[in-house]
Short mmCIF file of C-alpha atoms in Angstrom, two decimals:
data_model
loop_
_atom_site.label_atom_id
_atom_site.label_comp_id
_atom_site.label_asym_id
_atom_site.label_seq_id
_atom_site.Cartn_x
_atom_site.Cartn_y
_atom_site.Cartn_z
CA ILE A 85 -0.87 -27.78 21.31
CA GLY A 86 1.09 -27.67 24.56
CA GLU A 87 1.98 -24.39 26.25
CA LYS A 88 1.11 -22.20 23.30
CA GLY A 89 -2.46 -21.17 22.72
CA GLU A 90 -4.20 -21.94 19.45
CA GLU A 91 -4.20 -18.29 18.42
CA GLU A 92 -0.48 -17.87 19.07
CA LEU A 93 0.28 -21.04 17.13
CA PHE A 94 -1.94 -19.91 14.27
CA ASN A 95 -0.19 -16.51 14.14
CA GLU A 96 3.21 -18.21 14.08
CA LEU A 97 2.09 -20.39 11.19
CA ILE A 98 0.83 -17.37 9.25
CA SER A 99 4.15 -15.59 9.86
CA PHE A 100 6.01 -18.67 8.67
CA PHE A 101 3.96 -18.90 5.47
CA LYS A 102 4.35 -15.17 4.79
CA LEU A 103 8.10 -15.44 5.26
CA ARG A 104 8.31 -18.44 2.90
CA LEU A 105 6.11 -16.69 0.34
CA LYS A 106 8.19 -13.51 0.62
CA HIS A 107 11.35 -15.53 -0.02
CA TYR A 108 9.76 -17.28 -3.01
CA LEU A 109 8.62 -13.97 -4.53
CA GLN A 110 12.07 -12.46 -4.02
CA GLU A 111 13.55 -15.42 -5.89
CA GLN A 112 11.10 -14.61 -8.71
CA SER A 113 12.54 -11.06 -8.88
CA ILE A 114 9.39 -9.42 -7.54
CA ARG A 115 10.15 -5.98 -6.14
CA TYR A 116 10.14 -5.72 -2.30
CA ASP A 117 7.38 -3.08 -2.14
CA ILE A 118 5.08 -5.18 -4.31
CA ILE A 119 5.71 -8.16 -2.06
CA ASP A 120 4.83 -6.04 0.99
CA ALA A 121 1.66 -4.79 -0.73
CA VAL A 122 0.29 -8.27 -1.46
CA LEU A 123 1.38 -9.78 1.86
CA GLU A 124 -0.04 -7.06 4.09
CA LYS A 125 -3.54 -8.48 4.26
CA ASP A 126 -4.51 -11.88 5.55
CA ILE A 127 -3.22 -14.83 3.59
CA THR A 128 -6.02 -16.71 1.87
CA ALA A 129 -5.11 -18.51 -1.32
CA LEU A 130 -1.35 -18.58 -1.88
CA PRO A 131 -1.55 -18.96 -5.68
CA THR A 132 -3.77 -15.86 -5.81
CA LEU A 133 -1.25 -13.81 -3.84
CA VAL A 134 1.54 -14.93 -6.14
CA LYS A 135 -0.52 -13.98 -9.21
CA LYS A 136 -1.31 -10.55 -7.74
CA ALA A 137 2.41 -9.96 -7.15
CA PHE A 138 3.21 -10.94 -10.74
CA VAL A 139 0.45 -8.67 -12.10
CA LEU A 140 1.79 -5.69 -10.16
CA GLN A 141 5.38 -6.52 -11.14
CA THR A 142 4.36 -6.71 -14.80
CA LYS A 143 2.30 -3.51 -14.75
CA LYS A 144 4.69 -1.38 -12.68
CA ASP A 145 6.37 0.09 -15.77
CA ALA A 146 3.19 0.59 -17.78
CA ASN A 147 1.88 4.02 -18.70
CA GLY A 148 -0.51 5.29 -16.05
CA PHE A 149 0.54 2.79 -13.34
CA LYS A 150 1.97 5.52 -11.08
CA GLU A 151 -1.20 7.62 -11.43
CA THR A 152 -3.42 4.60 -10.77
CA ILE A 153 -1.52 3.66 -7.61
CA GLU A 154 -1.60 7.28 -6.42
CA ALA A 155 -5.39 7.53 -6.91
CA LEU A 156 -6.04 4.20 -5.18
CA SER A 157 -3.64 5.12 -2.35
CA ARG A 158 -5.45 8.40 -1.85
CA VAL A 159 -8.67 6.49 -1.21
CA LEU A 160 -6.93 4.26 1.35
CA THR A 161 -5.48 7.28 3.13
CA ILE A 162 -8.77 9.15 3.48
CA ALA A 163 -10.71 5.97 4.33
CA ASN A 164 -8.61 5.70 7.50
CA LYS A 165 -10.41 8.80 8.77
CA ALA A 166 -13.77 6.99 8.86
CA THR A 167 -14.74 6.56 12.50
CA GLU A 168 -18.38 5.62 12.15
CA ASP A 169 -19.81 2.63 10.35
CA VAL A 170 -22.59 4.10 8.23
CA GLU A 171 -24.40 2.92 5.12
CA ILE A 172 -23.90 4.96 1.98
CA ASP A 173 -26.94 7.17 1.38
CA GLU A 174 -27.19 8.15 -2.28
CA SER A 175 -29.66 10.93 -1.43
CA LEU A 176 -26.80 12.76 0.32
CA PHE A 177 -24.66 12.98 -2.83
CA GLU A 178 -24.27 16.66 -3.68
CA ASN A 179 -22.54 16.48 -7.04
CA GLU A 180 -22.19 14.35 -10.14
CA TYR A 181 -18.67 13.26 -9.13
CA GLU A 182 -19.92 11.52 -5.99
CA LYS A 183 -22.64 9.83 -8.01
CA ALA A 184 -20.20 8.79 -10.75
CA LEU A 185 -17.70 7.34 -8.29
CA TYR A 186 -20.40 5.44 -6.42
CA LYS A 187 -21.90 4.09 -9.66
CA GLN A 188 -18.54 2.90 -10.94
CA TYR A 189 -17.66 1.42 -7.54
CA VAL A 190 -20.95 -0.53 -7.54
CA ASP A 191 -20.37 -1.70 -11.13
CA VAL A 192 -16.80 -2.85 -10.43
CA SER A 193 -17.84 -4.49 -7.16
CA PHE A 194 -20.70 -6.32 -8.84
CA THR A 195 -18.47 -7.53 -11.69
CA LEU A 196 -15.84 -8.81 -9.26
CA GLN A 197 -18.42 -10.60 -7.10
CA THR A 198 -20.44 -12.19 -9.88
CA ASN A 199 -17.76 -13.13 -12.38
CA GLU A 200 -14.66 -15.21 -12.18
CA VAL A 201 -11.96 -12.70 -13.06
CA SER A 202 -8.22 -13.14 -13.26
CA GLU A 203 -5.95 -11.13 -11.00
CA GLU A 204 -4.98 -9.04 -14.03
CA GLU A 205 -8.64 -8.27 -14.77
CA PHE A 206 -9.15 -7.44 -11.09
CA PHE A 207 -6.31 -4.91 -11.19
CA ASP A 208 -7.59 -3.48 -14.48
CA LYS A 209 -11.03 -3.00 -12.89
CA LEU A 210 -9.42 -1.11 -10.01
CA ALA A 211 -7.36 0.93 -12.47
CA SER A 212 -10.56 1.85 -14.32
CA LEU A 213 -11.60 3.80 -11.20
CA GLN A 214 -8.66 6.21 -11.42
CA GLY A 215 -10.43 8.91 -13.44
CA VAL A 216 -13.58 9.00 -11.31
CA ILE A 217 -11.50 8.92 -8.11
CA ASN A 218 -9.46 11.92 -9.26
CA ASP A 219 -12.60 13.79 -10.39
CA PHE A 220 -14.23 13.05 -7.04
CA PHE A 221 -11.29 14.44 -5.08
CA ASP A 222 -10.95 17.45 -7.40
CA HIS A 223 -14.61 18.46 -6.90
CA THR A 224 -15.62 17.09 -3.50
CA MET A 225 -14.58 18.04 0.02
CA VAL A 226 -14.68 14.72 1.86
CA MET A 227 -14.24 16.24 5.30
CA ALA A 228 -17.30 18.49 4.96
CA GLU A 229 -18.56 20.47 7.95
CA ASP A 230 -21.94 18.78 7.67
CA GLN A 231 -21.47 15.57 9.66
CA ALA A 232 -23.94 13.53 7.58
CA LEU A 233 -22.21 14.50 4.32
CA LYS A 234 -18.78 13.83 5.80
CA ASN A 235 -19.79 10.40 7.14
CA ASN A 236 -21.46 9.48 3.85
CA ARG A 237 -18.36 10.41 1.86
CA LEU A 238 -16.12 8.57 4.30
CA ALA A 239 -18.39 5.52 4.02
CA LEU A 240 -17.93 5.61 0.24
CA MET A 241 -14.16 5.88 0.70
CA SER A 242 -14.20 3.06 3.23
CA GLN A 243 -16.10 0.65 0.99
CA LEU A 244 -13.91 1.53 -1.96
CA ALA A 245 -10.83 1.02 0.24
CA ASP A 246 -12.07 -2.45 1.24
CA LEU A 247 -12.28 -3.34 -2.45
CA ILE A 248 -8.78 -2.01 -3.14
CA ILE A 249 -7.26 -3.75 -0.09
CA SER A 250 -8.83 -7.02 -1.18
CA PHE A 251 -6.35 -6.87 -4.06
CA ALA A 252 -3.34 -5.33 -2.28
CA ASN A 253 -2.33 -2.50 0.01
CA VAL A 254 -1.24 -0.25 -2.84
CA LYS A 255 0.09 2.34 -0.36
CA GLU A 256 3.11 0.03 0.03
CA ILE A 257 4.03 0.42 -3.65
CA VAL A 258 6.79 2.91 -4.42
CA THR A 259 5.91 4.92 -7.55
CA LYS A 260 8.80 7.40 -7.79
#
């Protein structure tokens, strides 16, 4: 390994692979923001990242894509405010919108963990959350004064954000 430490060498390799993958995706006419969205998280399986980029590129002009990305991005934004690592406590849910979002999150999560789904099916599962996410935000104050409620809602946002980020950082996608 020489003068460089293992970690530094590993990081250089990751950067190299990301750069090569970025170049490849650009050659495939994938939009820059979509490339950034799929490359933001850690590289695992290269073919999976490529498929995710193609799914987003294909769906970007579909009806409802902008609204889906906005809803998912909203979750990522509010999840950043979570400072404590707490378990979700269903007994703290105050309204049907919290319950509905949690139920659909659990269902989607379970489906993705227990079934082999394509990247397109993965995105469609995330997109299916749009309505309950919007209802949740329309009827629920995440940053409640009650600390337990606030932390519980942030925990829900945080877990949902982890699921979204496992596909792509949708906040990178330009929807104008």
